[in-house]
XYZ file of C-alpha atoms in Angstrom:
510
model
C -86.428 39.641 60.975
C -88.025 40.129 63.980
C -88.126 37.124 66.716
C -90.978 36.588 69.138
C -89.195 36.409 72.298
C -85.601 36.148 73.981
C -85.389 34.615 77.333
C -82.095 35.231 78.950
C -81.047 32.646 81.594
C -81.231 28.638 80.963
C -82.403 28.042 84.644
C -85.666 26.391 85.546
C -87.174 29.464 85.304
C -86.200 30.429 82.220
C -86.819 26.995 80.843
C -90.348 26.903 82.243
C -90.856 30.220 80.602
C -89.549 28.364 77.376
C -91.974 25.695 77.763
C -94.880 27.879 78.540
C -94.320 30.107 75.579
C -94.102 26.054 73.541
C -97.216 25.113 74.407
C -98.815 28.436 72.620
C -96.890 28.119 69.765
C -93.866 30.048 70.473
C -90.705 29.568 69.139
C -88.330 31.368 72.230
C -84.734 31.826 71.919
C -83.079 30.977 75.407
C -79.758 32.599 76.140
C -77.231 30.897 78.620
C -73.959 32.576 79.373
C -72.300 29.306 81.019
C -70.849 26.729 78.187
C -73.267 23.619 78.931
C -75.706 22.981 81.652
C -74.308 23.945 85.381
C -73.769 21.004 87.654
C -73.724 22.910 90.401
C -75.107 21.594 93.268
C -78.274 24.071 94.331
C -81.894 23.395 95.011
C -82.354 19.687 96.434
C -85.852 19.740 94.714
C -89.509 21.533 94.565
C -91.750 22.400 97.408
C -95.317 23.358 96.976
C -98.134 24.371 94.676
C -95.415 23.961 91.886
C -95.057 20.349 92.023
C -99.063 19.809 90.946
C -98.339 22.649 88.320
C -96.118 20.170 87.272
C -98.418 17.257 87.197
C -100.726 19.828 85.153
C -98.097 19.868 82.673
C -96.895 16.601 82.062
C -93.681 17.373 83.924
C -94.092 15.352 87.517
C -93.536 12.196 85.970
C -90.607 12.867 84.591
C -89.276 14.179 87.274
C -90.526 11.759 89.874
C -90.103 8.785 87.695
C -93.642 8.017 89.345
C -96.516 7.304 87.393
C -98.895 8.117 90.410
C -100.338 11.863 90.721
C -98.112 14.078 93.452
C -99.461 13.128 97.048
C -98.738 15.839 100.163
C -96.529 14.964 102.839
C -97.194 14.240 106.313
C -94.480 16.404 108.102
C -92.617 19.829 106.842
C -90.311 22.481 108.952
C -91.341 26.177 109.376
C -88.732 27.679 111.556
C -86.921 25.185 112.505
C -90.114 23.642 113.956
C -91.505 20.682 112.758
C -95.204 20.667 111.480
C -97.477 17.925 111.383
C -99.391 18.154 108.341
C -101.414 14.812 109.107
C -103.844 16.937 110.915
C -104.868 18.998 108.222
C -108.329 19.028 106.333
C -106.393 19.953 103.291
C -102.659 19.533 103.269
C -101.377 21.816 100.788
C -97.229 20.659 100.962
C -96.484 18.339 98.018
C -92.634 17.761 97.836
C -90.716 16.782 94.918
C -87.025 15.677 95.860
C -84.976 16.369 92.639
C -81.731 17.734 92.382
C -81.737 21.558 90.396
C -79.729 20.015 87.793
C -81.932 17.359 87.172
C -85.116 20.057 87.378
C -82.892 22.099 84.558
C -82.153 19.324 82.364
C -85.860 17.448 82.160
C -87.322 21.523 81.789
C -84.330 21.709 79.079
C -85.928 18.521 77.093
C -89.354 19.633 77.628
C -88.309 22.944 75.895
C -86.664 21.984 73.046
C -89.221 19.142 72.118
C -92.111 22.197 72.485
C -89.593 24.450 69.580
C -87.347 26.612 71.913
C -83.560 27.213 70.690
C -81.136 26.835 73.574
C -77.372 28.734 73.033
C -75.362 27.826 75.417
C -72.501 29.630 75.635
C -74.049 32.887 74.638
C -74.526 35.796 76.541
C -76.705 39.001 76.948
C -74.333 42.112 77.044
C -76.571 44.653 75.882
C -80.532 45.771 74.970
C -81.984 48.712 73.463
C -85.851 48.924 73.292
C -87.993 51.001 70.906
C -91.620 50.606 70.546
C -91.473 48.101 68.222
C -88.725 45.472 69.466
C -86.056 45.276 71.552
C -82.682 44.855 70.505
C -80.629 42.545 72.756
C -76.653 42.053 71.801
C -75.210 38.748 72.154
C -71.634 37.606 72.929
C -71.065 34.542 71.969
C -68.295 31.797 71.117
C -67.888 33.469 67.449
C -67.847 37.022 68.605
C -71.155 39.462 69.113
C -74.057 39.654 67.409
C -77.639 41.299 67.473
C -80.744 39.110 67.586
C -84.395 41.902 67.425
C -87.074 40.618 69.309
C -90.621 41.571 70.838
C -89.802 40.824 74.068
C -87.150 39.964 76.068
C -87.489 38.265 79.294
C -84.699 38.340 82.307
C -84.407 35.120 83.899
C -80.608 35.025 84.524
C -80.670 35.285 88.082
C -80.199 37.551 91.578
C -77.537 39.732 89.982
C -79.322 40.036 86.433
C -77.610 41.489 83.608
C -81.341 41.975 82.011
C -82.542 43.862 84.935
C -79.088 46.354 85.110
C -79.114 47.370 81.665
C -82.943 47.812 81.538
C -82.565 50.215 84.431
C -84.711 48.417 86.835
C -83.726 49.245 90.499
C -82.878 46.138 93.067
C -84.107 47.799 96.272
C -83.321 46.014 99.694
C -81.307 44.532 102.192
C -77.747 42.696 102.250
C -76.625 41.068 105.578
C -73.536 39.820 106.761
C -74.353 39.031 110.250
C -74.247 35.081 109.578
C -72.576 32.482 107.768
C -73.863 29.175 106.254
C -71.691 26.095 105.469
C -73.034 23.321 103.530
C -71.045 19.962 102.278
C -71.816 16.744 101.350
C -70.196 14.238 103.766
C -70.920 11.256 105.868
C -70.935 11.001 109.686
C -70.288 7.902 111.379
C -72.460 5.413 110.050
C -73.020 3.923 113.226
C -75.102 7.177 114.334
C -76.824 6.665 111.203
C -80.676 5.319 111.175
C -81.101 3.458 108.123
C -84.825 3.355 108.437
C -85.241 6.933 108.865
C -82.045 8.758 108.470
C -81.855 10.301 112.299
C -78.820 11.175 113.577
C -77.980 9.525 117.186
C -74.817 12.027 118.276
C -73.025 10.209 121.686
C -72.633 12.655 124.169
C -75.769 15.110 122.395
C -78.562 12.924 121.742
C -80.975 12.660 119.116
C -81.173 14.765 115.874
C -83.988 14.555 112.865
C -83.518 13.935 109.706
C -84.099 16.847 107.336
C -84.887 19.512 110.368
C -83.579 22.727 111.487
C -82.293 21.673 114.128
C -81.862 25.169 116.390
C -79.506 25.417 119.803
C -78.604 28.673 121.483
C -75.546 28.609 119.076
C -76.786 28.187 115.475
C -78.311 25.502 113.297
C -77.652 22.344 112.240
C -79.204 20.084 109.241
C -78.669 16.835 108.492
C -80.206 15.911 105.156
C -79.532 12.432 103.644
C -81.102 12.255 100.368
C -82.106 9.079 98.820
C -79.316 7.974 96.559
C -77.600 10.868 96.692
C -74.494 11.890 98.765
C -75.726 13.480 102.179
C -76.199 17.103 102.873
C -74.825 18.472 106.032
C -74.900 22.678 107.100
C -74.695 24.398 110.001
C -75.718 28.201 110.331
C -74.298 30.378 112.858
C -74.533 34.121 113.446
C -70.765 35.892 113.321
C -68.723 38.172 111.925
C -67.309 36.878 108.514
C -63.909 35.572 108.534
C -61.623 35.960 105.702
C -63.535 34.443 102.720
C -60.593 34.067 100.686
C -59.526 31.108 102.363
C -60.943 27.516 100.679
C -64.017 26.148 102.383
C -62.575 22.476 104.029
C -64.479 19.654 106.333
C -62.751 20.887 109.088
C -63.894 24.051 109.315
C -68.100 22.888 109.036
C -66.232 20.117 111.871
C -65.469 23.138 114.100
C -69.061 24.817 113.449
C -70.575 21.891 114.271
C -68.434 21.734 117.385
C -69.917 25.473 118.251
C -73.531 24.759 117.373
C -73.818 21.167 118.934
C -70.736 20.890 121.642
C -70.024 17.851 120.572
C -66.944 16.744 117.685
C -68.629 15.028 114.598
C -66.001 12.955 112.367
C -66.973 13.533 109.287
C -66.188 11.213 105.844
C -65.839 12.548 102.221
C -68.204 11.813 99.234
C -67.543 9.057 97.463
C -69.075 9.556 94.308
C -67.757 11.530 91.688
C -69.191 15.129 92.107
C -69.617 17.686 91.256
C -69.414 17.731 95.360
C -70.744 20.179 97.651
C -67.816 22.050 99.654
C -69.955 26.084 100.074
C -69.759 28.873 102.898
C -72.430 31.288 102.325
C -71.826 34.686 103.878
C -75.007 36.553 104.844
C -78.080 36.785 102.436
C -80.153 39.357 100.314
C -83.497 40.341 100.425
C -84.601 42.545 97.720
C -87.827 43.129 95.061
C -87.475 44.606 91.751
C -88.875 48.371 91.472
C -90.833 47.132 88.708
C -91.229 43.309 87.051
C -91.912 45.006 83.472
C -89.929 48.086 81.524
C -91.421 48.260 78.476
C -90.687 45.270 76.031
C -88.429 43.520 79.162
C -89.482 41.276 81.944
C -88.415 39.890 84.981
C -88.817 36.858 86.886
C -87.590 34.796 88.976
C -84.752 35.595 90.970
C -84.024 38.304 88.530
C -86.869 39.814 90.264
C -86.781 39.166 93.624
C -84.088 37.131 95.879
C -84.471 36.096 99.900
C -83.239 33.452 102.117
C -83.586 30.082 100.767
C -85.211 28.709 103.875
C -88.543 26.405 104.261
C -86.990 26.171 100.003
C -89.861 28.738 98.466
C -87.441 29.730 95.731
C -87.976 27.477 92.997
C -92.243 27.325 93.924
C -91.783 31.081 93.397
C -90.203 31.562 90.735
C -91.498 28.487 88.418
C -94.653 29.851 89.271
C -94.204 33.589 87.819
C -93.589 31.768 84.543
C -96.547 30.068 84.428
C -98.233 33.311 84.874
C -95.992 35.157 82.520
C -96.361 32.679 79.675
C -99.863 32.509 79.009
C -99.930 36.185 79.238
C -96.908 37.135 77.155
C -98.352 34.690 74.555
C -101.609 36.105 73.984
C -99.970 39.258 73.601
C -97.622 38.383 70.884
C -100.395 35.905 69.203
C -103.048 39.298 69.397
C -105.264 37.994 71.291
C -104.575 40.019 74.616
C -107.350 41.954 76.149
C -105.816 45.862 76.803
C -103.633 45.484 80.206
C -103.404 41.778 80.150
C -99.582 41.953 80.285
C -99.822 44.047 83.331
C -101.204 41.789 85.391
C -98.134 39.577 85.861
C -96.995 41.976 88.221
C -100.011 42.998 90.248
C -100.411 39.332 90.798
C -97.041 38.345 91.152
C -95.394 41.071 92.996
C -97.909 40.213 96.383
C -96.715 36.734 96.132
C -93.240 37.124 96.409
C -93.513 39.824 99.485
C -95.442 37.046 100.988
C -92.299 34.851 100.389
C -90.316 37.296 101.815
C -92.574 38.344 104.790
C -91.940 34.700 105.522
C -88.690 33.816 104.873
C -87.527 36.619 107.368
C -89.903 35.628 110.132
C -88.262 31.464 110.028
C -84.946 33.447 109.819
C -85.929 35.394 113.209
C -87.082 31.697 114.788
C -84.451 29.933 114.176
C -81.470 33.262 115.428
C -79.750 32.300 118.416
C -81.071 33.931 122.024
C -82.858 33.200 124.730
C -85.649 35.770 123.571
C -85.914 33.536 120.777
C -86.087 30.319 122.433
C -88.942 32.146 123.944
C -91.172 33.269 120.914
C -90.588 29.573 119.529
C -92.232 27.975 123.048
C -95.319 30.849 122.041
C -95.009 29.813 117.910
C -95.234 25.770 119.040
C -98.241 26.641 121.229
C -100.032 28.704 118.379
C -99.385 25.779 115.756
C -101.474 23.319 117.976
C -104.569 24.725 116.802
C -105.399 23.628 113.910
C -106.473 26.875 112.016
C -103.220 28.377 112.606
C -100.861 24.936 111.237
C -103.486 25.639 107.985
C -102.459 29.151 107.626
C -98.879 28.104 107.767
C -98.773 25.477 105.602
C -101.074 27.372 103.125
C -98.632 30.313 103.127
C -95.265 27.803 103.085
C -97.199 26.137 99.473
C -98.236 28.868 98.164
C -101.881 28.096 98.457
C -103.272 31.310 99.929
C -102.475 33.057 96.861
C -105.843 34.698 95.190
C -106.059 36.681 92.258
C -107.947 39.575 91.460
C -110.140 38.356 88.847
C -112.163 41.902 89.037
C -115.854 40.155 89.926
C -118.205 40.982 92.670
C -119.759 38.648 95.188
C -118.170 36.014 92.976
C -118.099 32.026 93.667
C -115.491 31.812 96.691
C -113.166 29.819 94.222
C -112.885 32.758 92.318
C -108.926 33.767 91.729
C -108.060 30.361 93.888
C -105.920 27.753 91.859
C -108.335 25.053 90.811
C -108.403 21.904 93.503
C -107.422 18.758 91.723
C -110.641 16.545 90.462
C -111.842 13.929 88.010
C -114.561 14.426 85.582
C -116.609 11.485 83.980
C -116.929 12.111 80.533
C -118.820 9.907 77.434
C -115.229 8.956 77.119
C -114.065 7.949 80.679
C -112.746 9.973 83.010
C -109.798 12.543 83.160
C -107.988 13.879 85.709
C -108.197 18.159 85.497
C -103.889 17.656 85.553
C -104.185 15.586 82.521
C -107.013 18.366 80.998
C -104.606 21.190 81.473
C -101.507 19.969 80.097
C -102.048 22.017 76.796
C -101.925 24.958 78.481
C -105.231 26.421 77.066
C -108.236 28.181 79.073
C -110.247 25.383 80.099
C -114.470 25.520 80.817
C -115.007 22.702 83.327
C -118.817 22.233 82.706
C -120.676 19.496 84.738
C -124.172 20.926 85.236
C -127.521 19.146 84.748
C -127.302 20.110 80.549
C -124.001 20.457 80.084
C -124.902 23.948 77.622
C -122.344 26.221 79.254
C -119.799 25.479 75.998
C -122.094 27.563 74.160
C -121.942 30.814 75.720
C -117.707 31.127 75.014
C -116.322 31.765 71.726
C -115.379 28.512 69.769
C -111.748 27.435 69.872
C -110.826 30.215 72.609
C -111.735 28.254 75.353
C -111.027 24.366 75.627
C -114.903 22.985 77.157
C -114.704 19.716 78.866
C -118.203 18.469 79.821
C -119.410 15.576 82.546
C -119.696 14.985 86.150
C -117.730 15.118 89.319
C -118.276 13.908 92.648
C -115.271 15.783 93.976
C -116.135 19.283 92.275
C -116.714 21.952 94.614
C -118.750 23.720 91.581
C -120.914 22.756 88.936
C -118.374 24.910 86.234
C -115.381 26.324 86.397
C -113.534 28.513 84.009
C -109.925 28.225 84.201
C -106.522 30.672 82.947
C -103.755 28.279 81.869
C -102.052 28.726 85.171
C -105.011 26.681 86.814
C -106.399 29.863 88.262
C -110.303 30.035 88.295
C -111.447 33.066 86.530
C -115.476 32.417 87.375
C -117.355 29.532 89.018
C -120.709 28.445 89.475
C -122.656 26.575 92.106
C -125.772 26.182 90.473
C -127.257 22.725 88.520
C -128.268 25.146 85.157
C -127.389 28.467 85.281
C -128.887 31.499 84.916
C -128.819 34.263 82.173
C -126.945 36.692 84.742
C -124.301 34.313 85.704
C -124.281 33.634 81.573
C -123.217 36.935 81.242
C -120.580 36.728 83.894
C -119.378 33.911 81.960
C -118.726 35.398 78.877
C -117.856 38.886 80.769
C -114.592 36.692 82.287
C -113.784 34.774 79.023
C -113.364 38.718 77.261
C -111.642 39.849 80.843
C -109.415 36.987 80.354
C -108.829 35.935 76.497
C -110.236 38.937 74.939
């Protein structure tokens, strides 16, 4: 027996892969070395064009416990500088505060209600690939065993097992050059803002909420969640001590003392736990060689790791399986035009250098110096115009990403991620997030006769016909990842856009 596809690591990414793959009709096997679900505190929650993927797939709710669509946020850090997103045309930063955990667990439920098989407890210790399967070997609670699949798919993490034994090379850099200590703890209520969360430090002054908050020392972060126990970190650049010795409260009391001057008493959680007590030495930046060998995949941070700042991990990675899942679905299901596959990494690979490109520069503005104090005086000056706090907050989201789609002099929303809009149908209206949740191509088709529907194969292409007033085109043809693979501004079209039409539906969905 062969199985369709193995998908080792039970992280969000892997999950999301899971999902993906459930929506088509995929039956994945997920493989999770750990015993149960980590509780490890991690990610504090989702930032960018991932949380209205989420909305697109049912998910945001869930998570949010909100019935209303995602909305952006007024304010967001690049830096260490604060941007104010209220003077944007199009705010592009949607936030989702969730803990990973959470993310994991509601991704884990999704999964399993869409077919997937989650084994915890089971681990990937070996694969061998021919050109019909690939053969991944399992430890697990009961001893080792062999499970033959199509494909197998590496989302276990920055130091994957998948990519090692596939071959794949990590290229990159590893710095020790700074250290980051995070715990959860309370500071003096009385310095405390209930309304707002600001710190008020005697003796140093004031201190915002949920900022990078940079002196010629280091960094610190205050970050009290709602209903959750409160985040503090500091960052400083130094030689690493001996890391053998536990992390305590009063050594982040004595890096606080070196970043701010001042002595901050500090209180221990009070809840239960599992509690956040972490130095972080240094950081890694590295891309895989290559996201694809064969019948194996990467994604995630199996295929790319960088410094968690301005939190573009999880948008990243989440993302790359929405764009591996369609993809690696038509594939197995034979429906994949030739080189389909492919294209996960020529449209994935630019977007994590992008992350990375980024990620390095707000770890060069918020590095102690004098030199730096002065680029950030020239970075705050460049971010009052306008056009420059758009490209910022467009790069932070993830929304200057644009695909390839292979047409000339094409619609400008061409390889953009559809804008969210409502369409009046004969049956009411319907939000495009609630129109996408089945994870099918989609034909938006509001023009004067509505006739579009019959230029793409039947049952390929999900057709949804009406009107708009928010549209920014009269049709739009859509990959499951919300991408727009051709657009039209015209009221009926012509036979030449037609063809382009049907030229992206066999492009696309074969």
């Amino acid at each position: 027996m062969i199985d369709d596809v193995v998908i080792a690591g039970a992280g969000p990414n892997g999950l999301m892969l899971a999902c993906e793959l459930g929506l088509a009709g995929l039956r994945p096997i997920v493989l999770e070395r750990l015993p149960e679900p980590s509780t490890e505190p991690r990610a504090n929650g989702l930032v960018g064009r991932v949380v209205r993927m989420l909305d697109r797939r049912g998910l945001y709710e869930r998570l949010s416990g909100s019935k209303d669509p995602p909305a952006p946020v007024p304010q967001y850090i690049f830096g260490g500088m604060s941007l104010d997103l209220t003077t944007l045309e199009d705010n592009p930063i949607y936030t989702l505060p969730a803990p990973q955990a959470r993310i994991a667990r509601v991704l884990a439920e999704r999964a399993v209600e869409l077919g997937a098989q989650i084994r915890y407890g089971h681990g990937l210790t070996g694969l061998d690939q021919d050109d019909e399967a690939v053969t991944v070997t399992v430890e697990g609670p009961d001893g080792t065993y062999p499970i033959r699949a199509r494909y197998l798919v590496g989302a276990d993490g920055g130091r994957s097992v998948t990519r090692k034994l596939s071959g794949i090379g990590f290229p990159g850099v590893s710095r020790d050059d700074s250290v980051a200590r995070t715990v959860n703890a309370y500071p003096p209520a009385a310095w405390v803002d209930p309304a707002t969360g600001n710190l008020d430090i005697p003796g140093y002054g004031a201190v915002p909420a949920f900022s990078y908050h940079r002196t010629e020392r280091g960094v610190f972060v205050f970050a009290p969640f709602p209903g959750r126990e409160p985040l503090v970190t500091t960052f400083e650049w130094e030689p690493p001590g001996d890391e053998t010795i536990p992390m305590t409260l009063e050594e982040i009391r004595a890096s606080i003392y070196r970043v701010l001057g001042v002595d901050m008493p500090l209180d221990p959680p009070k809840g239960d736990g599992p509690h956040l007590l972490r130095r972080l030495v240094g950081g890694n930046t590295r891309v895989a060689e290559r996201f694809r060998d064969r019948r194996v995949l990467l994604l995630g941070d199996a295929a790319h790791v960088h410094s968690a700042i301005g939190a573009p991990g999880l948008n990243l990675g989440l993302q790359d399986a929405v764009n591996l899942g369609w993809k690696l679905a038509a594939e197995l299901h034979g429906r994949a035009p030739a080189g389909l596959l492919d294209t996960y990494e020529t449209e994935r690979r630019p977007a994590a250098e992008r992350v990375v490109m980024h990620t390095k520069a707000q770890n060069a503005l918020i590095s102690p110096g004098s030199e730096v104090t002065g680029l950030r005086e020239l970075f705050a000056e460049l971010l009052r115009d306008p056009a420059n706090m758009q490209r910022i907050a467009d790069l932070m989201s993830g929304a200057d990403v644009r695909y390839d789609m292979g047409v000339r002099d094409a619609h400008p929303l061409v390889g953009r991620w559809a804008p969210d809009l409502t369409v009046r149908t004969e049956t009411g209206t319907v939000r495009l997030a609630e129109a996408a949740r089945s994870g099918r191509p989609l034909l938006l088709d509001l023009t004067a006769d509505a006739s579009l529907g019959r230029a793409v194969p039947a049952g390929r292409v999900d057709v949804i016909t009406g009107g708009s007033h928010d549209a920014p085109a009269t049709a739009l043809l859509l990959r499951p990842d919300s991408h727009v693979a051709w657009a039209s501004a015209a009221a009926r079209p012509d036979e030449a856009e037609l063809d382009g039409l049907r030229a992206a539906v066999r492009r696309w969905f074969g």
